[in-house]
PDB file of C-alpha atoms in Angstrom:
ATOM      1  CA  MET A   1      81.145 -14.644 -16.481  1.00 37.00           C
ATOM      2  CA  GLU A   2      78.142 -14.778 -14.157  1.00 44.00           C
ATOM      3  CA  SER A   3      74.803 -14.039 -15.807  1.00 42.00           C
ATOM      4  CA  GLN A   4      73.250 -10.636 -15.082  1.00 43.00           C
ATOM      5  CA  SER A   5      69.755 -12.088 -15.267  1.00 45.00           C
ATOM      6  CA  LEU A   6      69.650 -13.902 -11.931  1.00 48.00           C
ATOM      7  CA  LEU A   7      66.288 -13.947 -10.193  1.00 55.00           C
ATOM      8  CA  LEU A   8      65.974 -12.994  -6.536  1.00 51.00           C
ATOM      9  CA  ARG A   9      65.599 -16.651  -5.599  1.00 57.00           C
ATOM     10  CA  ASP A  10      68.984 -17.321  -7.234  1.00 58.00           C
ATOM     11  CA  LEU A  11      70.776 -14.759  -5.070  1.00 55.00           C
ATOM     12  CA  PRO A  12      72.460 -15.748  -1.787  1.00 53.00           C
ATOM     13  CA  HIS A  13      69.889 -15.615   1.019  1.00 44.00           C
ATOM     14  CA  GLU A  14      71.591 -12.669   2.773  1.00 42.00           C
ATOM     15  CA  GLU A  15      71.528 -10.576  -0.413  1.00 55.00           C
ATOM     16  CA  ARG A  16      67.798 -10.763  -1.056  1.00 77.00           C
ATOM     17  CA  PRO A  17      66.121  -7.430  -0.302  1.00 79.00           C
ATOM     18  CA  ARG A  18      63.297  -8.843   1.813  1.00 80.00           C
ATOM     19  CA  GLU A  19      65.665 -10.924   3.900  1.00 80.00           C
ATOM     20  CA  ARG A  20      68.128  -8.028   4.215  1.00 80.00           C
ATOM     21  CA  MET A  21      65.315  -5.746   5.366  1.00 80.00           C
ATOM     22  CA  MET A  22      64.166  -8.239   8.000  1.00 82.00           C
ATOM     23  CA  HIS A  23      67.722  -8.705   9.249  1.00 78.00           C
ATOM     24  CA  TYR A  24      69.154  -5.182   9.035  1.00 77.00           C
ATOM     25  CA  GLY A  25      66.106  -2.909   8.834  1.00 81.00           C
ATOM     26  CA  ALA A  26      64.717  -0.825   5.982  1.00 77.00           C
ATOM     27  CA  GLU A  27      67.275   1.954   6.449  1.00 79.00           C
ATOM     28  CA  ALA A  28      70.084  -0.413   5.414  1.00 80.00           C
ATOM     29  CA  LEU A  29      68.591  -1.016   1.967  1.00 80.00           C
ATOM     30  CA  SER A  30      69.406   0.979  -1.140  1.00 84.00           C
ATOM     31  CA  HIS A  31      66.714   2.806  -3.110  1.00 85.00           C
ATOM     32  CA  ALA A  32      66.801  -0.001  -5.703  1.00 85.00           C
ATOM     33  CA  GLU A  33      66.357  -2.702  -3.059  1.00 87.00           C
ATOM     34  CA  LEU A  34      63.329  -0.940  -1.576  1.00 86.00           C
ATOM     35  CA  LEU A  35      61.875  -0.574  -5.062  1.00 86.00           C
ATOM     36  CA  ALA A  36      62.491  -4.268  -5.722  1.00 87.00           C
ATOM     37  CA  ILE A  37      60.401  -5.143  -2.662  1.00 85.00           C
ATOM     38  CA  LEU A  38      57.549  -3.005  -3.985  1.00 85.00           C
ATOM     39  CA  LEU A  39      57.887  -4.602  -7.427  1.00 85.00           C
ATOM     40  CA  ARG A  40      57.898  -8.101  -5.871  1.00 80.00           C
ATOM     41  CA  THR A  41      58.992  -9.823  -9.094  1.00 80.00           C
ATOM     42  CA  GLY A  42      61.103  -9.141 -12.129  1.00 77.00           C
ATOM     43  CA  SER A  43      60.875 -11.155 -15.316  1.00 74.00           C
ATOM     44  CA  ARG A  44      62.460 -14.207 -16.897  1.00 72.00           C
ATOM     45  CA  GLN A  45      65.184 -11.953 -18.234  1.00 75.00           C
ATOM     46  CA  GLU A  46      66.093  -9.997 -15.106  1.00 79.00           C
ATOM     47  CA  SER A  47      65.572  -9.875 -11.364  1.00 82.00           C
ATOM     48  CA  ALA A  48      63.447  -7.315  -9.551  1.00 84.00           C
ATOM     49  CA  ILE A  49      66.705  -5.698  -8.386  1.00 85.00           C
ATOM     50  CA  HIS A  50      67.925  -5.145 -11.944  1.00 85.00           C
ATOM     51  CA  LEU A  51      64.516  -3.802 -12.945  1.00 88.00           C
ATOM     52  CA  ALA A  52      64.562  -1.460  -9.948  1.00 87.00           C
ATOM     53  CA  GLU A  53      68.060  -0.247 -10.884  1.00 88.00           C
ATOM     54  CA  ARG A  54      66.826   0.565 -14.387  1.00 87.00           C
ATOM     55  CA  ILE A  55      63.926   2.529 -12.906  1.00 88.00           C
ATOM     56  CA  MET A  56      66.344   4.531 -10.734  1.00 87.00           C
ATOM     57  CA  ASN A  57      68.563   5.192 -13.756  1.00 85.00           C
ATOM     58  CA  LYS A  58      65.513   6.419 -15.659  1.00 83.00           C
ATOM     59  CA  ALA A  59      64.431   8.695 -12.813  1.00 83.00           C
ATOM     60  CA  GLY A  60      67.925   9.986 -12.058  1.00 82.00           C
ATOM     61  CA  SER A  61      67.185  10.491  -8.353  1.00 77.00           C
ATOM     62  CA  ILE A  62      64.760   9.396  -5.674  1.00 75.00           C
ATOM     63  CA  ARG A  63      63.040  12.803  -5.797  1.00 70.00           C
ATOM     64  CA  ASN A  64      62.519  12.534  -9.554  1.00 73.00           C
ATOM     65  CA  LEU A  65      61.033   9.071  -9.020  1.00 78.00           C
ATOM     66  CA  VAL A  66      58.241  10.698  -7.026  1.00 74.00           C
ATOM     67  CA  ASP A  67      57.334  12.801 -10.044  1.00 73.00           C
ATOM     68  CA  LEU A  68      57.085   9.929 -12.544  1.00 80.00           C
ATOM     69  CA  SER A  69      53.509   9.317 -13.643  1.00 84.00           C
ATOM     70  CA  ILE A  70      51.975   5.894 -14.192  1.00 89.00           C
ATOM     71  CA  ASP A  71      52.219   6.478 -17.947  1.00 88.00           C
ATOM     72  CA  GLU A  72      55.922   7.305 -17.669  1.00 88.00           C
ATOM     73  CA  LEU A  73      56.552   4.247 -15.506  1.00 88.00           C
ATOM     74  CA  THR A  74      54.821   1.915 -17.957  1.00 89.00           C
ATOM     75  CA  GLN A  75      57.140   3.158 -20.705  1.00 88.00           C
ATOM     76  CA  ILE A  76      59.965   1.385 -18.878  1.00 87.00           C
ATOM     77  CA  LYS A  77      60.482  -2.152 -20.176  1.00 87.00           C
ATOM     78  CA  GLY A  78      59.222  -4.641 -17.613  1.00 86.00           C
ATOM     79  CA  ILE A  79      56.775  -2.243 -15.933  1.00 87.00           C
ATOM     80  CA  GLY A  80      53.102  -2.860 -16.641  1.00 88.00           C
ATOM     81  CA  ASN A  81      50.086  -1.180 -15.134  1.00 90.00           C
ATOM     82  CA  ALA A  82      50.095  -3.395 -12.035  1.00 87.00           C
ATOM     83  CA  LYS A  83      53.729  -2.688 -11.136  1.00 88.00           C
ATOM     84  CA  ALA A  84      53.325   1.026 -11.913  1.00 88.00           C
ATOM     85  CA  VAL A  85      50.319   1.244  -9.583  1.00 89.00           C
ATOM     86  CA  GLN A  86      52.204  -0.663  -6.856  1.00 88.00           C
ATOM     87  CA  LEU A  87      55.091   1.810  -7.069  1.00 87.00           C
ATOM     88  CA  LYS A  88      52.876   4.889  -7.060  1.00 87.00           C
ATOM     89  CA  ALA A  89      50.888   3.561  -4.097  1.00 88.00           C
ATOM     90  CA  GLY A  90      54.064   2.866  -2.119  1.00 85.00           C
ATOM     91  CA  ILE A  91      55.486   6.298  -2.906  1.00 81.00           C
ATOM     92  CA  GLU A  92      52.246   8.064  -1.981  1.00 81.00           C
ATOM     93  CA  LEU A  93      52.049   6.181   1.310  1.00 83.00           C
ATOM     94  CA  GLY A  94      55.624   7.234   2.111  1.00 77.00           C
ATOM     95  CA  GLN A  95      54.832  10.850   1.316  1.00 69.00           C
ATOM     96  CA  ARG A  96      51.733  10.808   3.520  1.00 73.00           C
ATOM     97  CA  LEU A  97      53.722   9.305   6.372  1.00 72.00           C
ATOM     98  CA  ALA A  98      56.413  11.973   5.971  1.00 63.00           C
ATOM     99  CA  ARG A  99      53.804  14.726   6.027  1.00 59.00           C
ATOM    100  CA  ALA A 100      52.190  13.217   9.114  1.00 59.00           C
ATOM    101  CA  ARG A 101      55.535  13.151  10.915  1.00 58.00           C
ATOM    102  CA  MET A 102      56.333  16.725   9.953  1.00 52.00           C
ATOM    103  CA  SER A 103      52.939  17.866  11.231  1.00 49.00           C
ATOM    104  CA  ASP A 104      54.233  17.231  14.765  1.00 59.00           C
ATOM    105  CA  THR A 105      56.298  20.432  14.231  1.00 73.00           C
ATOM    106  CA  VAL A 106      59.907  19.706  15.106  1.00 83.00           C
ATOM    107  CA  THR A 107      61.852  22.930  15.592  1.00 89.00           C
ATOM    108  CA  ILE A 108      65.605  23.204  15.065  1.00 93.00           C
ATOM    109  CA  ARG A 109      67.003  25.682  17.585  1.00 92.00           C
ATOM    110  CA  SER A 110      70.518  24.284  17.928  1.00 94.00           C
ATOM    111  CA  PRO A 111      72.948  21.727  16.431  1.00 95.00           C
ATOM    112  CA  ARG A 112      71.873  19.337  19.181  1.00 94.00           C
ATOM    113  CA  ASP A 113      68.277  19.464  17.904  1.00 94.00           C
ATOM    114  CA  ALA A 114      69.428  18.415  14.420  1.00 94.00           C
ATOM    115  CA  PHE A 115      71.583  15.661  15.908  1.00 93.00           C
ATOM    116  CA  ASP A 116      68.657  14.356  17.956  1.00 90.00           C
ATOM    117  CA  VAL A 117      66.489  14.167  14.816  1.00 89.00           C
ATOM    118  CA  LEU A 118      69.070  12.371  12.676  1.00 90.00           C
ATOM    119  CA  SER A 119      71.447  10.443  14.917  1.00 87.00           C
ATOM    120  CA  LYS A 120      69.461   7.202  15.126  1.00 82.00           C
ATOM    121  CA  GLN A 121      69.033   7.187  11.353  1.00 82.00           C
ATOM    122  CA  LEU A 122      72.680   7.819  10.486  1.00 85.00           C
ATOM    123  CA  ARG A 123      75.048   6.651  13.207  1.00 76.00           C
ATOM    124  CA  TYR A 124      75.255   2.949  12.255  1.00 75.00           C
ATOM    125  CA  LEU A 125      75.174   3.203   8.461  1.00 77.00           C
ATOM    126  CA  GLN A 126      78.143   1.691   6.637  1.00 77.00           C
ATOM    127  CA  LYS A 127      78.188   4.320   3.895  1.00 83.00           C
ATOM    128  CA  GLU A 128      78.067   8.067   4.084  1.00 88.00           C
ATOM    129  CA  HIS A 129      74.550   9.471   3.693  1.00 90.00           C
ATOM    130  CA  PHE A 130      74.104  13.180   3.056  1.00 92.00           C
ATOM    131  CA  VAL A 131      70.792  14.434   4.420  1.00 92.00           C
ATOM    132  CA  CYS A 132      69.101  17.822   4.429  1.00 94.00           C
ATOM    133  CA  LEU A 133      66.507  19.147   6.839  1.00 95.00           C
ATOM    134  CA  PHE A 134      64.372  21.769   5.127  1.00 95.00           C
ATOM    135  CA  LEU A 135      63.027  24.467   7.444  1.00 95.00           C
ATOM    136  CA  ASN A 136      60.410  27.201   7.226  1.00 93.00           C
ATOM    137  CA  THR A 137      60.815  30.754   8.512  1.00 93.00           C
ATOM    138  CA  LYS A 138      60.152  29.545  12.079  1.00 92.00           C
ATOM    139  CA  ASN A 139      62.819  26.838  11.818  1.00 93.00           C
ATOM    140  CA  HIS A 140      60.197  24.097  11.813  1.00 93.00           C
ATOM    141  CA  ILE A 141      61.168  21.025   9.785  1.00 92.00           C
ATOM    142  CA  ILE A 142      58.914  20.865   6.742  1.00 90.00           C
ATOM    143  CA  ALA A 143      60.780  18.093   4.902  1.00 88.00           C
ATOM    144  CA  GLN A 144      63.783  15.799   5.075  1.00 89.00           C
ATOM    145  CA  GLU A 145      65.612  14.141   2.213  1.00 88.00           C
ATOM    146  CA  THR A 146      68.645  11.940   1.665  1.00 87.00           C
ATOM    147  CA  LEU A 147      70.404  13.473  -1.335  1.00 89.00           C
ATOM    148  CA  SER A 148      73.472  11.283  -1.624  1.00 86.00           C
ATOM    149  CA  MET A 149      74.863   7.937  -0.569  1.00 81.00           C
ATOM    150  CA  GLY A 150      78.605   7.755  -0.979  1.00 77.00           C
ATOM    151  CA  SER A 151      81.366   5.207  -0.538  1.00 65.00           C
ATOM    152  CA  LEU A 152      82.773   4.257   2.841  1.00 53.00           C
ATOM    153  CA  ASN A 153      84.804   7.441   3.005  1.00 55.00           C
ATOM    154  CA  ALA A 154      83.305   9.919   0.558  1.00 56.00           C
ATOM    155  CA  SER A 155      79.965  11.444  -0.236  1.00 60.00           C
ATOM    156  CA  ILE A 156      79.553  13.476  -3.408  1.00 71.00           C
ATOM    157  CA  VAL A 157      76.920  16.197  -3.251  1.00 82.00           C
ATOM    158  CA  HIS A 158      76.268  18.955  -5.761  1.00 87.00           C
ATOM    159  CA  PRO A 159      74.730  22.240  -4.545  1.00 90.00           C
ATOM    160  CA  ARG A 160      72.345  22.053  -7.499  1.00 90.00           C
ATOM    161  CA  GLU A 161      70.642  18.966  -6.055  1.00 89.00           C
ATOM    162  CA  VAL A 162      70.483  20.439  -2.561  1.00 93.00           C
ATOM    163  CA  PHE A 163      68.860  23.704  -3.549  1.00 95.00           C
ATOM    164  CA  ARG A 164      66.590  22.168  -6.167  1.00 92.00           C
ATOM    165  CA  ALA A 165      65.086  20.102  -3.346  1.00 91.00           C
ATOM    166  CA  ALA A 166      64.953  23.143  -1.047  1.00 94.00           C
ATOM    167  CA  ILE A 167      63.155  25.266  -3.626  1.00 93.00           C
ATOM    168  CA  LYS A 168      60.693  22.493  -4.390  1.00 89.00           C
ATOM    169  CA  CYS A 169      59.472  22.421  -0.776  1.00 88.00           C
ATOM    170  CA  SER A 170      59.618  26.225  -0.377  1.00 90.00           C
ATOM    171  CA  SER A 171      62.300  26.012   2.293  1.00 94.00           C
ATOM    172  CA  ALA A 172      63.540  29.213   3.941  1.00 96.00           C
ATOM    173  CA  SER A 173      66.710  27.585   5.266  1.00 97.00           C
ATOM    174  CA  ILE A 174      68.408  24.216   5.484  1.00 97.00           C
ATOM    175  CA  VAL A 175      70.503  22.168   7.870  1.00 97.00           C
ATOM    176  CA  CYS A 176      72.827  19.678   6.189  1.00 96.00           C
ATOM    177  CA  ALA A 177      74.127  16.538   7.838  1.00 95.00           C
ATOM    178  CA  HIS A 178      76.075  13.436   7.002  1.00 94.00           C
ATOM    179  CA  ASN A 179      77.524  10.502   8.898  1.00 92.00           C
ATOM    180  CA  HIS A 180      81.081   9.266   9.218  1.00 92.00           C
ATOM    181  CA  PRO A 181      80.958   5.443   9.259  1.00 89.00           C
ATOM    182  CA  SER A 182      84.287   5.410  11.117  1.00 89.00           C
ATOM    183  CA  GLY A 183      82.479   6.872  14.128  1.00 90.00           C
ATOM    184  CA  ASP A 184      84.801   9.884  14.232  1.00 92.00           C
ATOM    185  CA  PRO A 185      82.866  13.070  13.350  1.00 93.00           C
ATOM    186  CA  THR A 186      85.973  15.179  12.744  1.00 94.00           C
ATOM    187  CA  PRO A 187      85.374  17.142   9.513  1.00 93.00           C
ATOM    188  CA  SER A 188      87.591  16.325   6.562  1.00 91.00           C
ATOM    189  CA  PRO A 189      88.953  18.966   4.160  1.00 91.00           C
ATOM    190  CA  GLU A 190      86.322  17.762   1.665  1.00 90.00           C
ATOM    191  CA  ASP A 191      83.571  18.315   4.257  1.00 92.00           C
ATOM    192  CA  ILE A 192      84.763  21.868   4.829  1.00 93.00           C
ATOM    193  CA  ALA A 193      85.055  22.604   1.103  1.00 92.00           C
ATOM    194  CA  LEU A 194      81.557  21.252   0.426  1.00 92.00           C
ATOM    195  CA  THR A 195      80.112  23.324   3.253  1.00 94.00           C
ATOM    196  CA  SER A 196      81.697  26.485   1.871  1.00 94.00           C
ATOM    197  CA  ARG A 197      80.233  25.757  -1.579  1.00 93.00           C
ATOM    198  CA  LEU A 198      76.778  25.192  -0.137  1.00 95.00           C
ATOM    199  CA  VAL A 199      76.900  28.374   1.937  1.00 95.00           C
ATOM    200  CA  GLU A 200      77.991  30.428  -1.087  1.00 95.00           C
ATOM    201  CA  ALA A 201      75.274  28.921  -3.274  1.00 95.00           C
ATOM    202  CA  GLY A 202      72.679  29.522  -0.586  1.00 95.00           C
ATOM    203  CA  GLN A 203      73.650  33.183  -0.322  1.00 95.00           C
ATOM    204  CA  ILE A 204      73.141  33.611  -4.057  1.00 95.00           C
ATOM    205  CA  ILE A 205      69.783  31.817  -4.075  1.00 93.00           C
ATOM    206  CA  GLY A 206      68.520  33.311  -0.824  1.00 95.00           C
ATOM    207  CA  ILE A 207      68.261  30.098   1.211  1.00 96.00           C
ATOM    208  CA  ASP A 208      70.433  30.087   4.326  1.00 95.00           C
ATOM    209  CA  VAL A 209      72.578  27.082   5.214  1.00 96.00           C
ATOM    210  CA  LEU A 210      72.232  27.216   8.997  1.00 96.00           C
ATOM    211  CA  ASP A 211      74.619  24.377   9.777  1.00 97.00           C
ATOM    212  CA  HIS A 212      76.348  21.237   8.573  1.00 97.00           C
ATOM    213  CA  ILE A 213      76.303  18.482  11.179  1.00 96.00           C
ATOM    214  CA  ILE A 214      78.701  15.541  10.988  1.00 95.00           C
ATOM    215  CA  ILE A 215      77.442  12.551  12.934  1.00 94.00           C
ATOM    216  CA  GLY A 216      79.695   9.889  14.402  1.00 92.00           C
ATOM    217  CA  ASP A 217      79.093   7.143  16.918  1.00 88.00           C
ATOM    218  CA  GLY A 218      77.042   8.930  19.575  1.00 86.00           C
ATOM    219  CA  GLU A 219      78.701  12.298  18.968  1.00 92.00           C
ATOM    220  CA  PHE A 220      78.668  15.060  16.392  1.00 95.00           C
ATOM    221  CA  VAL A 221      80.481  18.135  15.144  1.00 96.00           C
ATOM    222  CA  SER A 222      78.712  21.315  14.103  1.00 96.00           C
ATOM    223  CA  LEU A 223      80.584  23.218  11.422  1.00 96.00           C
ATOM    224  CA  LYS A 224      78.741  26.347  12.545  1.00 95.00           C
ATOM    225  CA  GLU A 225      80.105  25.904  16.054  1.00 93.00           C
ATOM    226  CA  GLN A 226      83.526  25.313  14.484  1.00 90.00           C
ATOM    227  CA  GLY A 227      83.306  28.740  12.861  1.00 90.00           C
ATOM    228  CA  ILE A 228      83.282  27.324   9.319  1.00 83.00           C
ATOM    229  CA  ILE A 229      79.767  28.707   8.634  1.00 84.00           C
TER     230      ILE A 229
END
């Protein structure tokens, strides 16, 4: 059985995070791969990828990772002060960039607006990514977050995660979206069932689900326009 403690240099060239990022772009990398690039190195016992995967398991989600303090990070085996500071600096830079982008005030007035914001990010991905746009009372985007990455044909999202993120950024409403790697944006029964659950949960909490957009190859379907919302 192959050892689980391979270093990055032992991995095939195309599987190394830095090389994958240069070849495919940052959006093609998993959370753990991006973390591994920030970490730069692992240890004699495990690669940076395996260390990054343990950090993600500890955090539970990418949003929870943001909230981990330097002290909490250094409690993870293999993370010293230097690596903890590198991670916190990278996360803070990402947050500042996101806030700078949102300050340009993108307004969602129609399903097409949501598609225009997300299509380039989602249309070529090989796995389903479930993304939420969080809006204020004027339908300006105040935040965006990827809440799930599924298999080639399924994305599992729990309303709890969606509305926890919405509440955290004081969102008045949300627009949900995910891609279909097949290129066909036709909603599946699972897509419709998930949308109904999200709408019901939003009604209870008081955060409107304005739409669920399914993005294919250059086209999209709005479940609101389909009469499902």
